[in-house]
Coordinates of C-alpha atoms and ligand atoms in Angstrom, one line a residue:
X1 CA 76.4 102.7 98.4
X2 CA 77.3 104.4 101.2
X3 CA 81.1 106.2 101.1
X4 CA 82.2 102.9 102.7
X5 CA 80.6 100.5 101.5
X6 CA 82.6 101.4 98.3
X7 CA 85.5 101.4 100.0
X8 CA 85.5 97.2 101.3
X9 CA 84.4 96.6 97.7
X10 CA 87.2 98.2 96.3
X11 CA 89.1 96.0 98.5
X12 CA 87.3 92.3 97.8
X13 CA 90.8 89.9 95.8
X14 CA 89.9 88.2 93.2
X15 CA 90.2 84.7 95.6
X16 CA 87.1 86.9 98.0
X17 CA 84.6 87.2 95.3
X18 CA 85.6 83.7 93.3
X19 CA 85.4 81.7 96.6
X20 CA 81.6 83.6 97.7
X21 CA 78.8 81.5 96.7
X22 CA 77.3 83.4 93.7
X23 CA 74.7 86.4 93.7
X24 CA 75.7 86.2 97.5
X25 CA 79.1 88.1 96.5
X26 CA 79.0 91.9 97.2
X27 CA 76.2 93.0 98.2
X28 CA 76.1 91.3 101.0
X29 CA 78.6 93.1 102.9
X30 CA 76.5 95.6 105.1
X31 CA 78.0 99.1 105.3
X32 CA 78.6 98.2 108.7
X33 CA 79.5 94.7 109.0
X34 CA 83.2 94.2 109.5
X35 CA 84.8 93.0 105.9
X36 CA 87.1 89.6 106.3
X37 CA 90.2 90.3 105.1
X38 CA 91.5 88.0 102.9
X39 CA 95.3 88.0 101.4
X40 CA 95.7 88.1 97.7
X41 CA 97.7 85.6 95.8
X42 CA 101.4 86.8 96.0
X43 CA 103.9 85.7 93.4
X44 CA 106.7 84.0 94.4
X45 CA 109.5 86.3 95.2
X46 CA 113.5 86.2 94.2
X47 CA 113.9 87.0 97.7
X48 CA 113.5 83.5 100.0
X49 CA 110.7 83.0 101.7
X50 CA 108.0 80.9 104.1
X51 CA 111.3 79.7 105.5
X52 CA 110.6 77.4 107.9
X53 CA 112.2 74.5 109.9
X54 CA 110.9 71.2 111.0
X55 CA 112.5 68.2 113.7
X56 CA 113.8 64.9 111.5
X57 CA 114.3 61.9 112.8
X58 CA 117.7 63.3 114.6
X59 CA 117.2 66.6 116.1
X60 CA 120.3 66.5 118.0
X61 CA 122.8 66.1 114.9
X62 CA 120.0 67.6 112.5
X63 CA 117.9 70.0 111.3
X64 CA 115.4 70.8 108.4
X65 CA 114.9 73.4 105.9
X66 CA 112.6 73.9 103.6
X67 CA 111.1 77.3 101.8
X68 CA 110.0 78.5 97.7
X69 CA 111.3 81.5 95.7
X70 CA 110.4 82.4 92.3
X71 CA 110.5 79.5 89.0
X72 CA 114.0 79.0 88.4
X73 CA 115.9 80.0 90.9
X74 CA 118.1 76.9 92.9
X75 CA 119.1 76.9 96.4
X76 CA 122.0 76.9 98.8
X77 CA 121.9 76.9 102.6
X78 CA 124.7 78.0 104.9
X79 CA 125.6 77.4 108.6
X80 CA 127.8 77.3 110.9
X81 CA 127.7 77.5 115.1
X82 CA 126.7 81.0 116.2
X83 CA 129.1 82.8 117.9
X84 CA 128.4 85.5 120.7
X85 CA 129.8 87.6 117.9
X86 CA 129.7 88.2 114.3
X87 CA 132.5 85.9 113.2
X88 CA 130.2 83.0 112.7
X89 CA 129.6 84.9 109.5
X90 CA 133.2 84.2 107.9
X91 CA 133.4 80.1 107.5
X92 CA 130.3 78.7 106.7
X93 CA 129.2 75.2 105.4
X94 CA 127.2 75.4 102.6
X95 CA 125.3 72.5 101.6
X96 CA 123.4 72.6 98.2
X97 CA 119.3 72.1 98.4
X98 CA 116.7 70.2 96.5
X99 CA 114.7 72.3 94.6
X100 CA 111.3 71.1 93.2
X101 CA 110.7 74.0 89.6
X102 CA 106.9 73.3 90.1
X103 CA 103.8 74.2 88.5
X104 CA 100.2 73.7 90.7
X105 CA 96.7 74.1 90.1
X106 CA 96.3 76.9 93.1
X107 CA 92.9 78.0 93.1
X108 CA 93.6 81.3 91.7
X109 CA 96.1 80.9 89.9
X110 CA 95.4 76.4 87.7
X111 CA 99.4 77.4 86.4
X112 CA 101.6 78.9 90.1
X113 CA 105.3 78.5 89.0
X114 CA 107.3 78.5 92.2
X115 CA 110.9 76.3 93.4
X116 CA 109.9 74.7 96.3
X117 CA 113.5 74.0 98.3
X118 CA 114.7 71.7 101.4
X119 CA 117.3 70.9 103.1
X120 CA 118.5 68.5 105.8
X121 CA 121.6 70.1 107.9
X122 CA 123.5 66.7 109.3
X123 CA 126.0 66.0 111.6
X124 CA 125.6 68.9 114.1
X125 CA 125.8 69.1 117.9
X126 CA 123.7 68.2 120.3
X127 CA 122.1 70.9 122.5
X128 CA 124.4 74.1 120.7
X129 CA 122.9 76.6 118.7
X130 CA 123.6 77.0 114.9
X131 CA 123.3 79.6 113.0
X132 CA 121.9 79.5 108.9
X133 CA 120.0 81.5 106.2
X134 CA 119.1 80.5 103.1
X135 CA 118.6 82.0 99.5
X136 CA 120.2 80.5 95.9
X137 CA 124.2 82.5 96.2
X138 CA 123.3 85.7 95.3
X139 CA 120.0 86.6 97.5
X140 CA 119.4 85.8 100.4
X141 CA 118.1 85.6 103.3
X142 CA 118.6 86.6 106.8
X143 CA 120.6 84.7 109.4
X144 CA 118.5 82.9 111.6
X145 CA 119.4 80.3 114.9
X146 CA 118.1 77.5 116.3
X147 CA 119.2 75.2 119.1
X148 CA 119.1 71.6 118.4
X149 CA 117.6 68.4 120.3
X150 CA 119.6 67.6 123.9
X151 CA 121.0 64.0 123.6
X152 CA 119.4 62.9 126.7
X153 CA 116.5 63.4 128.7
X154 CA 116.2 67.4 129.2
X155 CA 113.4 69.6 130.2
X156 CA 112.0 71.7 127.6
X157 CA 108.1 72.6 126.5
X158 CA 106.6 72.8 123.4
X159 CA 103.2 74.3 122.0
X160 CA 100.4 72.7 120.6
X161 CA 97.7 74.5 118.2
X162 CA 94.5 74.1 117.4
X163 CA 93.4 74.8 113.5
X164 CA 94.4 78.4 112.0
X165 CA 91.8 77.6 109.4
X166 CA 90.8 80.6 109.4
X167 CA 90.9 84.4 109.0
X168 CA 94.5 83.1 108.8
X169 CA 96.8 86.2 109.3
X170 CA 93.3 88.7 110.4
X171 CA 92.4 86.7 113.3
X172 CA 94.1 83.4 114.6
X173 CA 97.3 85.2 114.0
X174 CA 97.2 86.5 117.1
X175 CA 96.9 83.1 118.8
X176 CA 100.2 81.7 117.7
X177 CA 101.8 85.2 118.8
X178 CA 100.3 85.3 121.8
X179 CA 101.9 81.5 121.7
X180 CA 105.3 82.6 121.1
X181 CA 105.6 85.7 123.2
X182 CA 104.6 83.0 126.7
X183 CA 106.5 80.4 125.7
X184 CA 109.0 82.6 122.7
X185 CA 111.7 79.3 123.9
X186 CA 109.3 76.6 122.7
X187 CA 111.8 73.3 121.2
X188 CA 108.7 73.3 118.5
X189 CA 105.2 74.3 118.0
X190 CA 102.6 71.0 116.8
X191 CA 99.0 71.8 114.3
X192 CA 96.5 69.5 115.2
X193 CA 95.9 69.9 111.3
X194 CA 93.2 72.3 108.7
X195 CA 96.5 74.9 109.6
X196 CA 94.1 76.9 106.0
X197 CA 90.8 76.1 104.5
X198 CA 90.6 75.4 101.2
X199 CA 92.9 73.2 100.1
X200 CA 93.9 74.1 97.0
X201 CA 94.3 78.4 97.8
X202 CA 98.0 78.7 98.3
X203 CA 96.6 82.6 99.2
X204 CA 96.2 81.0 102.5
X205 CA 99.3 79.2 102.4
X206 CA 100.7 82.4 102.6
X207 CA 98.9 84.2 105.6
X208 CA 99.9 80.5 107.2
X209 CA 103.4 81.7 107.0
X210 CA 103.0 85.2 106.9
X211 CA 101.3 84.8 110.4
X212 CA 104.0 82.5 111.8
X213 CA 107.1 84.9 109.6
X214 CA 110.6 85.0 111.4
X215 CA 109.1 82.5 114.1
X216 CA 109.2 79.5 112.0
X217 CA 112.2 80.2 111.4
X218 CA 113.3 79.5 113.8
X219 CA 111.3 77.1 115.9
X220 CA 110.5 73.6 114.1
X221 CA 106.7 73.4 113.4
X222 CA 105.9 69.9 113.5
X223 CA 102.4 70.0 111.2
X224 CA 99.8 66.6 111.1
X225 CA 97.5 67.2 108.3
X226 CA 92.8 68.0 108.6
X227 CA 90.6 67.3 106.3
X228 CA 90.5 70.6 105.2
X229 CA 94.5 70.0 103.2
X230 CA 93.3 67.4 101.3
X231 CA 92.1 67.2 98.2
X232 CA 89.3 64.4 95.7
X233 CA 91.1 63.1 93.6
X234 CA 89.6 59.3 92.9
X235 CA 92.2 57.7 91.7
X236 CA 92.9 57.6 96.2
X237 CA 92.0 54.9 98.3
X238 CA 90.9 56.5 101.1
X239 CA 88.9 59.7 97.7
X240 CA 91.5 62.4 98.5
X241 CA 95.0 62.9 99.0
X242 CA 97.3 65.4 100.7
X243 CA 97.9 69.1 98.4
X244 CA 100.6 69.7 96.6
X245 CA 102.0 72.0 99.3
X246 CA 102.3 69.8 101.9
X247 CA 105.1 68.1 101.2
X248 CA 106.6 70.9 99.4
X249 CA 107.0 72.9 102.3
X250 CA 107.2 71.1 105.2
X251 CA 110.6 68.3 105.4
X252 CA 109.1 66.4 107.5
X253 CA 110.6 62.6 109.2
X254 CA 109.6 59.9 106.2
X255 CA 109.0 57.1 108.8
X256 CA 105.9 56.7 108.6
X257 CA 104.2 53.1 107.8
X258 CA 106.2 51.8 104.7
X259 CA 103.1 50.2 103.0
X260 CA 101.1 53.4 102.9
X261 CA 103.1 55.9 100.5
X262 CA 100.0 58.5 101.6
X263 CA 100.8 58.8 104.5
X264 CA 104.6 59.8 104.0
X265 CA 105.6 62.5 105.7
X266 CA 101.9 63.2 107.3
X267 CA 102.7 59.7 109.5
X268 CA 105.5 59.6 111.4
X269 CA 107.3 60.0 114.5
X270 CA 110.2 62.0 116.2
X271 CA 112.0 61.3 119.8
X272 CA 112.7 64.8 121.3
X273 CA 115.0 64.7 124.6
X274 CA 112.4 62.0 126.1
X275 CA 109.4 62.2 124.0
X276 CA 108.3 61.0 122.1
X277 CA 106.6 62.3 119.7
X278 CA 103.3 61.2 116.6
X279 CA 102.2 62.3 114.1
X280 CA 99.0 60.5 113.1
X281 CA 97.2 60.7 109.8
X282 CA 93.8 61.3 111.3
X283 CA 91.9 61.3 107.6
X284 CA 93.9 58.2 106.3
X285 CA 93.0 56.6 109.2
X286 CA 89.0 57.3 109.0
X287 CA 88.6 56.9 105.4
X288 CA 91.0 53.9 104.3
X289 CA 90.8 50.5 105.6
X290 CA 93.7 49.8 104.4
X291 CA 96.1 52.2 105.2
X292 CA 94.1 52.3 108.7
X293 CA 95.6 48.6 109.4
X294 CA 98.6 49.5 108.4
X295 CA 99.0 52.9 110.4
X296 CA 97.5 50.6 113.3
X297 CA 99.8 48.0 113.3
X298 CA 102.9 50.6 112.5
X299 CA 101.2 52.4 116.1
X300 CA 101.4 49.3 118.0
X301 CA 105.9 48.5 117.1
X302 CA 106.1 52.6 117.9
X303 CA 104.3 52.3 121.8
X304 CA 105.9 48.1 121.7
X305 CA 109.4 49.8 121.4
X306 CA 109.3 53.2 123.4
X307 CA 112.9 54.3 125.1
X308 CA 111.0 57.5 126.1
X309 CA 109.7 58.1 129.3
X310 CA 106.6 60.2 127.8
X311 CA 104.0 59.5 124.9
X312 CA 102.4 62.3 122.9
X313 CA 100.2 61.4 119.9
X314 CA 98.7 64.6 117.5
X315 CA 95.8 64.1 114.8
X316 CA 93.1 66.0 113.6
X317 CA 90.0 63.9 114.0
X318 CA 89.0 63.8 117.7
X319 CA 88.9 59.7 119.8
X320 CA 86.8 62.3 121.7
X321 CA 85.1 65.4 120.8
X322 CA 84.2 68.1 122.1
X323 CA 80.6 68.2 120.2
X324 CA 79.1 65.1 120.5
X325 CA 77.8 65.2 116.9
X326 CA 80.5 65.3 115.7
X327 CA 81.6 60.9 116.8
X328 CA 84.2 59.2 115.2
X329 CA 84.0 55.8 116.3
X330 CA 86.0 54.9 113.2
X331 CA 89.0 56.5 114.6
X332 CA 87.9 55.6 118.3
X333 CA 88.2 51.9 117.4
X334 CA 91.2 51.5 115.6
X335 CA 93.1 53.5 117.9
X336 CA 92.0 53.2 121.1
X337 CA 93.1 50.0 121.9
X338 CA 96.9 50.6 121.3
X339 CA 96.0 54.1 123.5
X340 CA 94.7 52.1 126.6
X341 CA 97.1 49.1 126.6
X342 CA 100.7 51.1 126.6
X343 CA 98.9 54.0 128.6
X344 CA 99.9 57.4 125.6
X345 CA 100.5 60.4 127.6
X346 CA 98.8 63.3 125.6
X347 CA 96.3 62.3 122.8
X348 CA 96.0 66.2 121.2
X349 CA 93.7 66.9 118.6
X350 CA 91.7 69.5 116.7
X351 CA 88.6 69.6 113.9
X352 CA 86.3 70.6 116.4
X353 CA 86.4 73.9 116.7
X354 CA 85.7 74.6 120.4
X355 CA 87.7 73.6 124.1
X356 CA 87.9 70.5 125.7
X357 CA 90.5 68.1 127.6
X358 CA 90.0 65.3 129.9
X359 CA 91.5 62.2 131.2
X360 CA 90.5 58.9 129.4
X361 CA 91.2 55.3 130.3
X362 CA 90.1 51.7 129.8
X363 CA 86.5 51.7 131.3
X364 CA 85.5 54.6 129.9
X365 CA 86.8 58.5 131.8
X366 CA 89.1 58.1 135.2
X367 CA 91.1 60.4 137.1
X368 CA 93.8 62.7 135.4
X369 CA 96.5 60.0 137.4
X370 CA 95.1 56.4 135.7
X371 CA 94.6 57.9 132.1
X372 CA 95.4 59.3 129.0
X373 CA 94.6 63.4 128.8
X374 CA 93.0 63.7 125.9
X375 CA 92.8 67.6 125.1
X376 CA 91.0 69.6 121.9
X377 CA 91.6 73.1 121.1
X378 CA 90.8 76.2 117.7
X379 CA 93.5 78.8 117.5
X380 CA 91.6 80.0 114.3
X381 CA 87.9 81.8 115.0
X382 CA 85.5 79.7 113.5
X383 CA 83.5 78.8 116.2
X384 CA 80.8 74.8 116.9
X385 CA 79.0 74.6 119.2
X386 CA 80.4 72.6 122.8
X387 CA 77.9 69.7 123.9
X388 CA 77.6 68.8 128.1
X389 CA 81.1 66.0 128.0
X390 CA 80.3 63.6 129.9
X391 CA 84.4 62.7 129.3
X392 CA 85.6 66.8 129.7
X393 CA 86.9 68.2 132.3
X394 CA 87.2 71.7 131.5
X395 CA 85.4 72.4 128.4
X396 CA 85.0 75.7 127.0
X397 CA 83.1 77.3 123.2
X398 CA 83.9 81.2 121.9
X399 CA 87.7 80.5 123.2
X400 CA 90.8 80.8 120.6
X401 CA 93.5 79.5 123.1
X402 CA 96.6 78.3 122.7
X403 CA 98.3 75.3 124.8
X404 CA 101.5 75.3 126.5
X405 CA 103.4 71.3 128.1
X406 CA 106.5 71.6 129.9
X407 CA 108.5 68.3 129.6
X408 CA 111.1 67.2 132.9
X409 CA 111.6 63.9 133.7
X410 CA 109.8 63.2 136.8
X411 CA 106.5 65.1 135.4
X412 CA 104.1 67.0 132.1
X413 CA 102.4 69.8 132.1
X414 CA 100.1 70.8 130.0
X415 CA 98.3 74.7 130.7
X416 CA 95.8 76.2 128.2
X417 CA 95.8 79.3 127.5
X418 CA 93.1 81.6 125.6
X419 CA 94.2 84.0 122.2
X420 CA 94.8 87.2 124.7
X421 CA 97.0 85.2 127.6
X422 CA 94.8 84.6 130.0
X423 CA 94.7 81.1 131.6
X424 CA 91.5 78.5 131.1
X425 CA 93.0 74.5 132.1
X426 CA 95.9 73.2 133.4
X427 CA 96.8 69.3 134.9
X428 CA 100.1 67.9 135.4
X429 CA 101.1 64.3 134.8
X430 CA 104.1 62.6 137.1
X431 CA 105.7 59.1 136.1
X432 CA 107.7 58.2 139.9
Ligands
LIG1 FE1 88.5 69.9 110.1

């Protein structure tokens, strides 16, 4: 055994050795192969951690904030209109958080304990910068800042990320951070599912939060779940249910289909400055027939009575894949008729670990301005082959990417960039 191998072995965490198939565990790492860096499970700390903003259904006057701390700790939020000088800290409002002092069976610990806190700040002024901090009255985070949405349609941009999923901190984080370097003024970020790889790994959630760090506490993050956030559950109609962290770590709009309790905070929508953003929980659509019917009915209502100029849907399983063998016919049959009927502008997807983008109308692939634009993208390092695609105007394999979408009254400009910041793809949709 070389010195280098011994150092790699010494660095292996419990979660790494547990995750590897028996017999492959340690000797498979050759002396010269790069070690896959994974973070170990970390206990919840006294100081607030994993602080994250989410948009509510009323982003002009509300903001949701969620975080966790050590078991037994309470939670409160202090907030104020931010001032140019330090005076805002003198008279902040204080609201108590909802606290769930939970014990979770996670991969690394069958009885992992943490206090999960969340609060929705209400009655905020539109289009205004607020400062806030979270804590328990003794231990506080730093003050973070965010801007509420304007009430009316107004130009803005947002970031779209595909699956982070693998080597989240060591190799997927660069894509997210490059997106923020380029579009740091984004109003929010959407994540198209598979944020993590193993549904029951709290260490991986730790990596996901470390990848975004304080960016998550100043820019709302809006995820839809993928199959990797689902855990086998014989009692659930879909055969699986969302993992224990999802609803504890996020505070997403609870305006999904009322008759599908399993899609609470997984299927939801919000209206942001002239754009209706809809998350479809594609696991529910794919695996549960009753949920599929209910989600389709709910979506029909959202699209039929949409006062916004633009509509963006996002979901994990793609209606049009970047690899023809990875087809989702049930999902497509359920959703495409509505997408066509109401001319949804953009459908943003994940799951396929490749890049593809094209326009498709009622009768198949179309000109960009004659159909709905579909995209598949991946942020993390796991790569699948990208097939020869009759529907795609642009495709790329072995490319980690992020997307920046600029929205205004007259135009929606979608741009994709590689993890190094190089332009990959662009299309502008216009409405007179
Ligand atoms: Fe997936």
